[in-house]
Amino acid sequence: MKSDVEELMPRLLPIEFGASTENLDLNGPPRNPQEYLRQVQLEASLCPEVVVAQIDPKKLKKKQTVNVSVAGCHAAPMGFCPSSSWQQQQVSNFSDIRQSITKNRKHWSSQTLDDNVLMPKLTDEEGWKRFCLGEKVYLGISSCDTDAEPALDYSKVGFPPFLSIVSRLNQSTVLMVLEILISWFEERAFVPQLGRWLYALLACLEKPLLPEAHSSIRQLARRCAQLRSTLVNQEDEKLPALNLLICLVARYFEQNDLADQPE
């Protein structure tokens, strides 16, 4: 009896097989074209019509679905929007830095890291937060809550994005750490350690962007604009950093709908 597939789809190679093919050895090599085609047919007939994959959810990467939002940014309050010339200058400086990183990546990545620099494993999200932001920020401990420390402890205040560190990160790691920090920023205040790392990771992010990168940097720009809209003083030290990140996402990475429009 013919299968449903055979009823619906005519054979492209209608070949008649003799009775000798009944004892065909599927494990041996075919001796002629007819035996090869018969082997293919017999192997196909042994396959189940429906196959259910056995998937271990624990092995699935988080956030596989990419939702690219087209929502714009909060407009800058009056007097908080940077000028066109300022934005152009920041894009130019940023482009120069990216070229320098690309040119010197091999040199910096070959430099030996200090003994205290213990980079987290790729999938250690909490470890990357501690590494980049420091335990004080990660745990929400203000500087006034601890005694003065005689020496700078990067584990407490966060490791800066030294070239010898960021040059070691491949694109998958750059994007992953960027997503981790942006997600952290969604529910927390802006801090200098975060700004330094976001700038450095954007400088290492290769173009053309992957869909995941598009989504992440747009999320970053919207969060910066939202936080900027809550500022009450143009002298707030966070304003230049927020404007800079919005500018780079919109102007350098060409997310033009998020760009600030000077008054």
Rosetta silent file (secondary structure, phi, psi, omega in degrees, C-alpha in Angstrom):
SEQUENCE: MKSDVEELMPRLLPIEFGASTENLDLNGPPRNPQEYLRQVQLEASLCPEVVVAQIDPKKLKKKQTVNVSVAGCHAAPMGFCPSSSWQQQQVSNFSDIRQSITKNRKHWSSQTLDDNVLMPKLTDEEGWKRFCLGEKVYLGISSCDTDAEPALDYSKVGFPPFLSIVSRLNQSTVLMVLEILISWFEERAFVPQLGRWLYALLACLEKPLLPEAHSSIRQLARRCAQLRSTLVNQEDEKLPALNLLICLVARYFEQNDLADQPE
SCORE:     score description
SCORE:     0.000 S_00000001
   1 L     0.000  134.003 -178.312    0.000    0.000    0.000 S_00000001
   2 L   -74.511  147.047  177.068    1.330    3.375   -0.956 S_00000001
   3 L   -75.690  167.640  178.330    2.012    5.932    1.746 S_00000001
   4 H   -61.250  -34.865  179.727    0.195    9.283    1.869 S_00000001
   5 H   -65.604  -41.483 -179.780    3.340   10.980    0.633 S_00000001
   6 H   -66.520  -32.690  178.651    3.532    8.699   -2.400 S_00000001
   7 H   -67.525  -38.528 -175.369   -0.132    9.388   -3.158 S_00000001
   8 H   -85.665  -30.013 -174.544    0.394   13.153   -3.075 S_00000001
   9 L  -120.315  116.422  178.411    3.863   13.349   -4.632 S_00000001
  10 L   -67.196  150.146  178.874    4.706   11.469   -7.841 S_00000001
  11 L   -68.425  135.235  175.431    8.054    9.699   -7.961 S_00000001
  12 L   -78.904  -30.109  179.985   10.791   11.655   -9.686 S_00000001
  13 L  -126.197   78.817  179.829   12.711    8.439  -10.456 S_00000001
  14 L   -71.944  104.532 -177.458   10.156    5.665  -11.084 S_00000001
  15 L  -124.166  133.401  178.691   12.314    2.546  -11.088 S_00000001
  16 L   -86.572  137.767 -179.591   11.079   -1.017  -10.956 S_00000001
  17 L  -115.583  139.705  179.015   12.849   -3.359   -8.573 S_00000001
  18 L   -82.108  177.758  179.996   13.047   -7.106   -8.927 S_00000001
  19 H   -66.878  -19.533 -178.194   12.544   -9.719   -6.255 S_00000001
  20 H   -64.646  -19.243 -177.706   16.289   -9.843   -5.707 S_00000001
  21 H   -77.696   -7.127  179.876   16.106   -6.598   -3.729 S_00000001
  22 H   -64.544  -31.772  179.934   14.241   -8.309   -0.897 S_00000001
  23 H   -98.521   24.169 -178.108   17.527   -9.566    0.503 S_00000001
  24 L   -64.329  131.994  179.407   19.272   -6.234    0.023 S_00000001
  25 L   -88.686  112.180 -179.323   21.910   -5.547    2.680 S_00000001
  26 L   -70.974  -20.579 -177.584   21.407   -2.018    4.014 S_00000001
  27 L   -85.375  -18.361 -178.822   24.787   -2.076    5.726 S_00000001
  28 L   -91.643  161.242  178.815   26.770   -2.858    2.593 S_00000001
  29 L   -71.433  144.212  177.697   27.671   -0.451   -0.216 S_00000001
  30 L   -67.282  145.035 -178.424   25.297   -0.411   -3.219 S_00000001
  31 L   -95.050  -13.809  179.774   26.564   -2.236   -6.315 S_00000001
  32 L  -158.555  170.604 -178.456   24.586   -0.224   -8.856 S_00000001
  33 H   -58.894  -36.902 -179.840   22.261    2.814   -9.071 S_00000001
  34 H   -63.214  -42.740  178.450   19.143    0.680   -8.587 S_00000001
  35 H   -65.201  -36.818  178.864   20.455   -0.752   -5.318 S_00000001
  36 H   -62.404  -48.583  179.903   21.372    2.718   -4.094 S_00000001
  37 H   -63.401  -37.114  178.647   17.873    4.063   -4.743 S_00000001
  38 H   -66.659  -38.371  176.267   16.335    0.982   -3.144 S_00000001
  39 H   -60.831  -42.733  179.499   18.522    1.451   -0.061 S_00000001
  40 H   -60.942  -44.274 -179.979   17.315    5.040    0.218 S_00000001
  41 H   -63.060  -44.915 -178.966   13.702    3.926   -0.006 S_00000001
  42 H   -64.642  -41.914  178.483   14.108    1.170    2.561 S_00000001
  43 H   -63.168  -39.835  179.177   15.924    3.464    5.007 S_00000001
  44 H   -65.004  -36.732 -179.094   13.198    6.083    4.618 S_00000001
  45 H   -67.906  -21.330  179.617   10.495    3.492    5.292 S_00000001
  46 L   -83.625  -12.069 -178.808   12.167    2.662    8.618 S_00000001
  47 L   -80.367  138.627  176.918   11.940    6.248    9.844 S_00000001
  48 L   -66.787  148.064 -179.303    8.944    7.109   12.041 S_00000001
  49 L   -68.578  -31.451 -179.683    6.419    9.494   10.524 S_00000001
  50 L  -125.730  129.084  179.506    6.477   11.704   13.623 S_00000001
  51 L  -120.582  130.380  178.295    9.597   12.439   15.659 S_00000001
  52 L  -110.347  121.786 -178.963    9.540   14.235   19.009 S_00000001
  53 L   -74.932  137.330  175.695   12.775   15.861   20.114 S_00000001
  54 L   -92.529  103.199 -173.002   13.895   15.235   23.682 S_00000001
  55 L  -109.388  132.686  174.723   14.958   18.704   24.843 S_00000001
  56 L   -92.894  107.543 -177.222   16.567   19.525   28.171 S_00000001
  57 H   -57.733  -26.807 -178.090   15.228   23.013   29.093 S_00000001
  58 H   -66.467  -24.187 -177.698   18.202   23.585   31.388 S_00000001
  59 H   -88.731   -7.571  179.663   20.528   23.592   28.417 S_00000001
  60 L   -74.377  138.036  178.432   18.584   26.218   26.532 S_00000001
  61 L   -70.953  140.422  179.171   20.148   29.631   26.486 S_00000001
  62 L   -67.744  150.818  174.628   18.156   32.274   28.290 S_00000001
  63 L    57.617   48.154  178.651   16.363   34.966   26.337 S_00000001
  64 L   -71.447  -33.636 -179.653   16.487   33.195   22.997 S_00000001
  65 L   -74.293  129.004 -178.841   13.512   35.122   21.699 S_00000001
  66 L  -106.271  115.521  177.535   14.564   38.503   20.353 S_00000001
  67 L  -109.519  105.462 -178.938   11.930   41.224   20.534 S_00000001
  68 L   -89.928  109.351 -178.579   13.149   44.336   18.764 S_00000001
  69 L   -82.738  140.777  178.017   11.050   47.221   20.002 S_00000001
  70 L  -101.810    8.471  179.454   10.475   50.183   17.730 S_00000001
  71 L   -65.451  143.633 -178.899    9.403   52.432   20.590 S_00000001
  72 L   -85.442 -173.757 -179.709   11.237   55.737   20.735 S_00000001
  73 L   -95.071  160.492  168.497   12.973   57.501   23.609 S_00000001
  74 L   -62.178  133.963  177.029   11.623   59.994   26.092 S_00000001
  75 L   -66.246  144.814 -179.809   12.241   63.448   24.670 S_00000001
  76 L   -67.487  137.078  175.183   14.917   65.380   26.501 S_00000001
  77 L   -60.252  159.396 -179.804   13.560   68.001   28.927 S_00000001
  78 L   -55.301  124.885  178.739   14.098   71.614   27.946 S_00000001
  79 L    89.004   -4.392 -178.115   17.788   72.459   28.251 S_00000001
  80 L  -102.256   -6.613 -176.592   18.924   68.835   28.667 S_00000001
  81 L   -85.510  131.663  179.056   19.372   67.997   24.968 S_00000001
  82 L   -73.355  154.904 -179.721   22.939   68.095   23.597 S_00000001
  83 L   -73.895  164.143  178.142   23.756   70.213   20.559 S_00000001
  84 H   -63.155  -41.204 -178.889   24.342   68.761   17.084 S_00000001
  85 H   -65.188  -37.875  177.216   28.014   69.746   17.176 S_00000001
  86 H   -63.210  -45.103  179.907   28.471   67.986   20.529 S_00000001
  87 H   -63.077  -42.620  179.042   26.884   64.826   19.177 S_00000001
  88 H   -62.055  -40.332  179.879   29.042   64.901   16.044 S_00000001
  89 H   -66.305  -39.627  179.587   32.190   65.320   18.129 S_00000001
  90 H   -66.474  -39.056  178.038   31.294   62.373   20.377 S_00000001
  91 H   -64.744  -40.251  178.751   30.652   60.131   17.375 S_00000001
  92 H   -64.904  -46.056  178.362   34.001   61.146   15.881 S_00000001
  93 H   -61.323  -42.454 -179.385   35.854   60.448   19.139 S_00000001
  94 H   -63.414  -41.365  178.573   34.075   57.125   19.511 S_00000001
  95 H   -62.970  -40.624  178.218   34.984   56.099   15.972 S_00000001
  96 H   -63.494  -41.700  179.713   38.662   56.884   16.624 S_00000001
  97 H   -64.061  -42.791  178.708   38.619   54.796   19.800 S_00000001
  98 H   -60.918  -42.233  178.840   37.054   51.836   17.971 S_00000001
  99 H   -64.753  -38.670  179.064   39.720   51.992   15.280 S_00000001
 100 H   -66.168  -41.095  178.640   42.452   52.111   17.902 S_00000001
 101 H   -62.827  -44.371  179.932   41.015   49.084   19.727 S_00000001
 102 H   -62.622  -41.434 -177.785   40.810   47.114   16.475 S_00000001
 103 H   -67.807  -36.784 -173.296   44.353   48.062   15.508 S_00000001
 104 H  -107.741   11.296 -176.673   45.888   47.198   18.875 S_00000001
 105 H   -57.875  -45.313 -177.207   43.663   44.295   19.946 S_00000001
 106 H   -61.794  -41.436 -179.629   46.330   41.656   19.346 S_00000001
 107 H   -64.001  -49.330 -175.227   48.907   43.577   21.378 S_00000001
 108 H   -70.228  -34.892 -179.240   46.640   44.226   24.366 S_00000001
 109 H   -70.027  -17.590  179.526   45.129   40.758   24.440 S_00000001
 110 L   -89.258   -6.937 -179.640   48.618   39.281   24.740 S_00000001
 111 L   -72.653  141.332 -179.677   49.422   41.313   27.850 S_00000001
 112 L   -76.050  130.354  177.916   49.581   39.370   31.104 S_00000001
 113 L   -79.032  151.734  176.231   46.817   40.210   33.539 S_00000001
 114 L   -63.535  157.911 -177.111   47.583   40.915   37.183 S_00000001
 115 L   -61.901  -25.896 -176.828   47.090   38.058   39.611 S_00000001
 116 L   -84.308   -4.804  179.971   44.025   39.723   41.122 S_00000001
 117 L   -90.061   98.943  178.997   42.172   39.843   37.787 S_00000001
 118 L  -111.336   98.295 -175.889   40.010   36.734   37.794 S_00000001
 119 L   -73.251  138.004 -177.846   37.628   36.999   34.875 S_00000001
 120 L   -66.093  162.628  173.182   34.252   35.263   35.360 S_00000001
 121 L   -70.189  159.610 -173.356   33.142   32.282   33.338 S_00000001
 122 L   -54.614  -42.371 -173.655   31.119   33.019   30.241 S_00000001
 123 L   -96.319    8.353 -177.592   27.736   32.090   31.721 S_00000001
 124 L   -87.164   85.040 -176.189   28.308   33.504   35.218 S_00000001
 125 H   -61.901  -45.996 -179.248   25.930   36.477   35.130 S_00000001
 126 H   -65.817  -35.440  177.962   26.298   37.367   38.786 S_00000001
 127 H   -63.181  -39.109  178.726   30.062   37.037   38.494 S_00000001
 128 H   -68.515  -36.157  177.243   30.156   39.559   35.647 S_00000001
 129 H   -63.249  -44.969  178.062   28.079   42.026   37.639 S_00000001
 130 H   -63.737  -42.230 -177.061   30.500   41.775   40.558 S_00000001
 131 H   -63.559  -46.579 -174.912   33.513   41.995   38.245 S_00000001
 132 H   -80.475  -38.433 -172.784   32.357   45.093   36.351 S_00000001
 133 H  -100.460  -21.742 -177.296   30.507   46.976   39.069 S_00000001
 134 H    88.606  156.519 -177.468   32.244   45.821   42.238 S_00000001
 135 H   -64.505  -33.865 -177.777   30.750   44.286   45.345 S_00000001
 136 H   -62.475  -47.474  179.252   29.700   47.637   46.786 S_00000001
 137 H   -71.031  -43.209 -178.054   27.453   48.484   43.862 S_00000001
 138 H   -59.773  -40.993 -178.461   26.365   44.893   43.345 S_00000001
 139 H   -91.266   -3.530  179.649   25.319   44.522   46.994 S_00000001
 140 L    73.412   32.315  179.915   23.998   48.075   47.247 S_00000001
 141 L   -95.952  122.222  178.367   26.531   49.176   49.863 S_00000001
 142 L   -77.704  156.958 -176.673   27.182   52.930   49.938 S_00000001
 143 H   -63.139  -26.493 -178.283   30.713   54.204   50.470 S_00000001
 144 H   -77.333  -11.183 -178.498   29.776   55.716   53.803 S_00000001
 145 H   -83.234   -9.820 -177.297   28.819   52.297   55.160 S_00000001
 146 L  -123.070  154.926  178.181   32.380   50.997   55.103 S_00000001
 147 L   -71.531  156.101  178.385   35.620   52.147   56.639 S_00000001
 148 L   -62.076  137.356 -177.647   38.218   53.814   54.469 S_00000001
 149 L  -101.814  134.536 -175.623   40.395   51.267   52.740 S_00000001
 150 L   -66.385  -29.368 -177.852   44.162   51.843   52.597 S_00000001
 151 L  -132.932  152.452 -179.691   44.526   50.466   49.063 S_00000001
 152 L   -68.042  123.572 -179.880   42.292   50.327   46.019 S_00000001
 153 L  -113.507  105.148 -176.254   40.489   47.007   45.935 S_00000001
 154 H   -65.395  -25.864  178.084   39.005   46.382   42.494 S_00000001
 155 H   -66.432  -24.686  179.605   36.898   43.527   43.789 S_00000001
 156 H   -88.613  -38.723 -174.607   35.075   46.091   45.942 S_00000001
 157 H  -105.315   -3.250  179.545   34.815   48.983   43.436 S_00000001
 158 L    95.109  140.195  176.819   34.795   47.019   40.176 S_00000001
 159 L   -78.735  128.942  175.168   37.503   46.351   37.625 S_00000001
 160 L   -65.134  156.857  178.652   37.788   49.134   35.046 S_00000001
 161 L   -78.384   66.872  178.378   37.460   48.028   31.402 S_00000001
 162 L   -58.940  150.734  178.606   41.199   48.024   30.781 S_00000001
 163 H   -60.911  -32.727  179.066   42.222   47.326   27.177 S_00000001
 164 H   -67.259  -18.319  177.760   44.047   44.233   28.396 S_00000001
 165 H   -93.302  -55.346 -174.796   40.667   42.949   29.617 S_00000001
 166 H   -67.554  -25.765  178.981   38.192   43.980   26.916 S_00000001
 167 L   -68.751  -17.007  178.941   40.588   42.950   24.138 S_00000001
 168 L   -85.273  -11.070 -174.284   40.250   39.369   25.361 S_00000001
 169 L   -86.423  125.112  173.138   36.472   39.331   24.891 S_00000001
 170 L   -79.191  176.524 -173.971   35.105   37.800   21.707 S_00000001
 171 H   -64.517  -35.602  178.558   31.872   39.109   20.196 S_00000001
 172 H   -62.781  -41.475 -179.901   29.672   36.568   21.954 S_00000001
 173 H   -71.212  -40.118  177.737   31.080   37.607   25.332 S_00000001
 174 H   -57.022  -48.266 -178.337   30.873   41.323   24.515 S_00000001
 175 H   -67.512  -38.554 -179.064   27.188   40.989   23.668 S_00000001
 176 H   -65.480  -46.605  179.550   26.452   38.769   26.651 S_00000001
 177 H   -65.313  -37.958  177.210   28.089   41.125   29.181 S_00000001
 178 H   -60.071  -44.999  179.149   26.383   44.084   27.518 S_00000001
 179 H   -63.796  -40.033 -179.903   22.995   42.378   27.929 S_00000001
 180 H   -62.072  -46.572 -176.599   23.749   41.537   31.572 S_00000001
 181 H   -71.108  -37.061  178.442   24.652   45.123   32.458 S_00000001
 182 H   -66.276  -40.765  177.351   21.741   46.653   30.531 S_00000001
 183 H   -62.317  -41.408  176.827   19.345   44.287   32.279 S_00000001
 184 H   -62.255  -41.451 -177.430   20.845   45.290   35.647 S_00000001
 185 H   -66.615  -26.151 -178.232   20.503   48.970   34.698 S_00000001
 186 H   -58.084  -30.698 -174.466   16.801   48.558   33.924 S_00000001
 187 L  -116.857    7.620 -175.973   15.967   48.376   37.623 S_00000001
 188 L  -136.825  170.614 -177.663   18.791   50.366   39.181 S_00000001
 189 L   -77.811  163.516  177.803   20.403   53.773   39.169 S_00000001
 190 L   -80.267  133.784  177.187   23.241   54.863   36.905 S_00000001
 191 L  -129.974  154.118 -177.632   26.724   54.604   38.417 S_00000001
 192 H   -56.124  -39.477 -179.749   30.124   55.574   36.942 S_00000001
 193 H   -58.671  -40.334  179.226   31.346   51.943   36.846 S_00000001
 194 H   -64.558  -44.694 -179.666   28.381   51.043   34.680 S_00000001
 195 H   -59.882  -42.516 -179.775   28.981   53.949   32.319 S_00000001
 196 H   -62.654  -43.314 -177.857   32.624   53.028   31.773 S_00000001
 197 H   -70.655  -39.869  178.278   31.795   49.418   30.951 S_00000001
 198 H   -62.109  -42.410  178.753   28.890   50.265   28.672 S_00000001
 199 H   -62.903  -45.394 -178.111   31.084   52.653   26.686 S_00000001
 200 H   -64.859  -41.558 -179.457   33.903   50.103   26.424 S_00000001
 201 H   -68.361  -38.560  174.979   31.598   47.280   25.352 S_00000001
 202 H   -62.698  -36.081  178.837   29.937   49.463   22.727 S_00000001
 203 H   -67.329  -23.279  179.756   33.410   50.332   21.453 S_00000001
 204 H   -96.322   -5.836 -175.889   34.101   46.600   21.029 S_00000001
 205 L   -79.184  119.564 -175.245   30.745   45.788   19.425 S_00000001
 206 L   -79.980  147.261  173.109   31.259   44.938   15.777 S_00000001
 207 L  -105.552  148.539    0.820   29.095   46.164   12.929 S_00000001
 208 L   -71.781  149.603 -175.096   26.838   45.086   11.288 S_00000001
 209 L   -76.458  145.589  170.872   24.910   44.387   14.452 S_00000001
 210 L   -75.055  158.102  178.642   23.183   41.117   15.211 S_00000001
 211 H   -54.776  -38.701  178.912   19.434   41.327   15.991 S_00000001
 212 H   -61.540  -38.452 -179.685   20.195   40.675   19.673 S_00000001
 213 H   -68.692  -40.756  176.128   22.585   43.616   19.711 S_00000001
 214 H   -54.418  -50.246 -177.819   20.016   45.908   18.067 S_00000001
 215 H   -61.120  -43.479 -176.206   17.502   45.061   20.759 S_00000001
 216 H   -66.319  -46.888 -176.317   19.978   45.524   23.607 S_00000001
 217 H   -71.326  -29.755  174.978   21.378   48.892   22.589 S_00000001
 218 H   -68.467  -39.362  175.269   17.913   50.262   21.893 S_00000001
 219 H   -60.424  -40.291  178.724   16.875   49.132   25.341 S_00000001
 220 H   -62.714  -47.934 -178.063   19.917   50.958   26.719 S_00000001
 221 H   -62.370  -40.840  179.340   19.100   54.210   24.934 S_00000001
 222 H   -65.536  -39.259  178.804   15.483   54.139   26.114 S_00000001
 223 H   -65.514  -41.498  178.547   16.540   53.497   29.713 S_00000001
 224 H   -62.355  -43.053 -179.927   19.030   56.387   29.564 S_00000001
 225 H   -65.891  -38.109  179.198   16.364   58.703   28.138 S_00000001
 226 H   -65.292  -43.005  179.485   13.866   57.652   30.775 S_00000001
 227 H   -67.341  -37.974  178.689   16.351   58.297   33.573 S_00000001
 228 H   -61.712  -35.296 -177.726   17.329   61.638   32.003 S_00000001
 229 L   -67.855  -14.150 -179.773   13.683   62.725   32.019 S_00000001
 230 L   -94.665   -9.249 -178.922   13.685   62.446   35.830 S_00000001
 231 L   -70.841  145.122 -177.857   16.673   64.757   36.357 S_00000001
 232 L  -111.601  -10.104 -175.159   15.862   68.155   37.801 S_00000001
 233 L  -130.217  129.177  178.312   19.209   69.897   37.412 S_00000001
 234 L   -67.355  -15.260  178.649   21.210   70.452   34.221 S_00000001
 235 L   -90.467    4.088  179.396   24.362   70.268   36.334 S_00000001
 236 L   -58.944  130.418 -175.688   23.615   66.675   37.371 S_00000001
 237 L   -66.350  -16.411  178.750   26.814   64.663   36.871 S_00000001
 238 L   -81.260  -19.205 -173.213   24.864   61.832   35.256 S_00000001
 239 H   -60.640  -49.443 -179.885   23.544   63.986   32.406 S_00000001
 240 H   -59.539  -38.998 -179.604   26.640   63.979   30.132 S_00000001
 241 H   -66.758  -42.685  178.976   27.018   60.203   30.440 S_00000001
 242 H   -64.609  -43.747  177.195   23.347   59.565   29.671 S_00000001
 243 H   -61.274  -38.547 -178.381   23.448   61.934   26.694 S_00000001
 244 H   -64.712  -45.613 -178.259   26.604   60.239   25.445 S_00000001
 245 H   -66.075  -40.547  176.086   25.139   56.738   25.499 S_00000001
 246 H   -61.849  -43.475 -179.650   21.956   57.889   23.753 S_00000001
 247 H   -60.519  -45.869 -177.149   24.070   59.688   21.165 S_00000001
 248 H   -66.335  -43.195  179.087   26.244   56.666   20.387 S_00000001
 249 H   -62.550  -46.329 -174.344   23.308   54.283   20.037 S_00000001
 250 H   -77.106  -44.867 -172.922   21.332   56.676   17.849 S_00000001
 251 H   -89.134  -47.078 -177.263   24.061   58.352   15.794 S_00000001
 252 H   -77.834  -44.326 -178.539   26.908   55.844   15.535 S_00000001
 253 L   -91.022    9.335  167.800   24.840   52.654   15.468 S_00000001
 254 L    61.124   38.539  170.430   22.242   54.366   13.287 S_00000001
 255 L   -95.943   68.931 -165.387   19.174   53.944   15.461 S_00000001
 256 H   -63.490  -25.686 -179.715   18.062   57.305   14.140 S_00000001
 257 H   -70.045  -13.660  179.276   14.554   57.231   15.551 S_00000001
 258 H   -98.055    0.407 -173.207   16.100   57.392   19.041 S_00000001
 259 L   -71.054  145.646  172.762   18.296   60.406   18.307 S_00000001
 260 L   -73.237  136.349  177.326   18.067   63.623   20.274 S_00000001
 261 L  -107.615  109.621 -177.864   16.844   66.535   18.168 S_00000001
 262 L   -55.014  147.981 -177.904   18.503   69.783   19.299 S_00000001
 263 L   -73.117    0.000    0.000   16.161   72.618   20.202 S_00000001
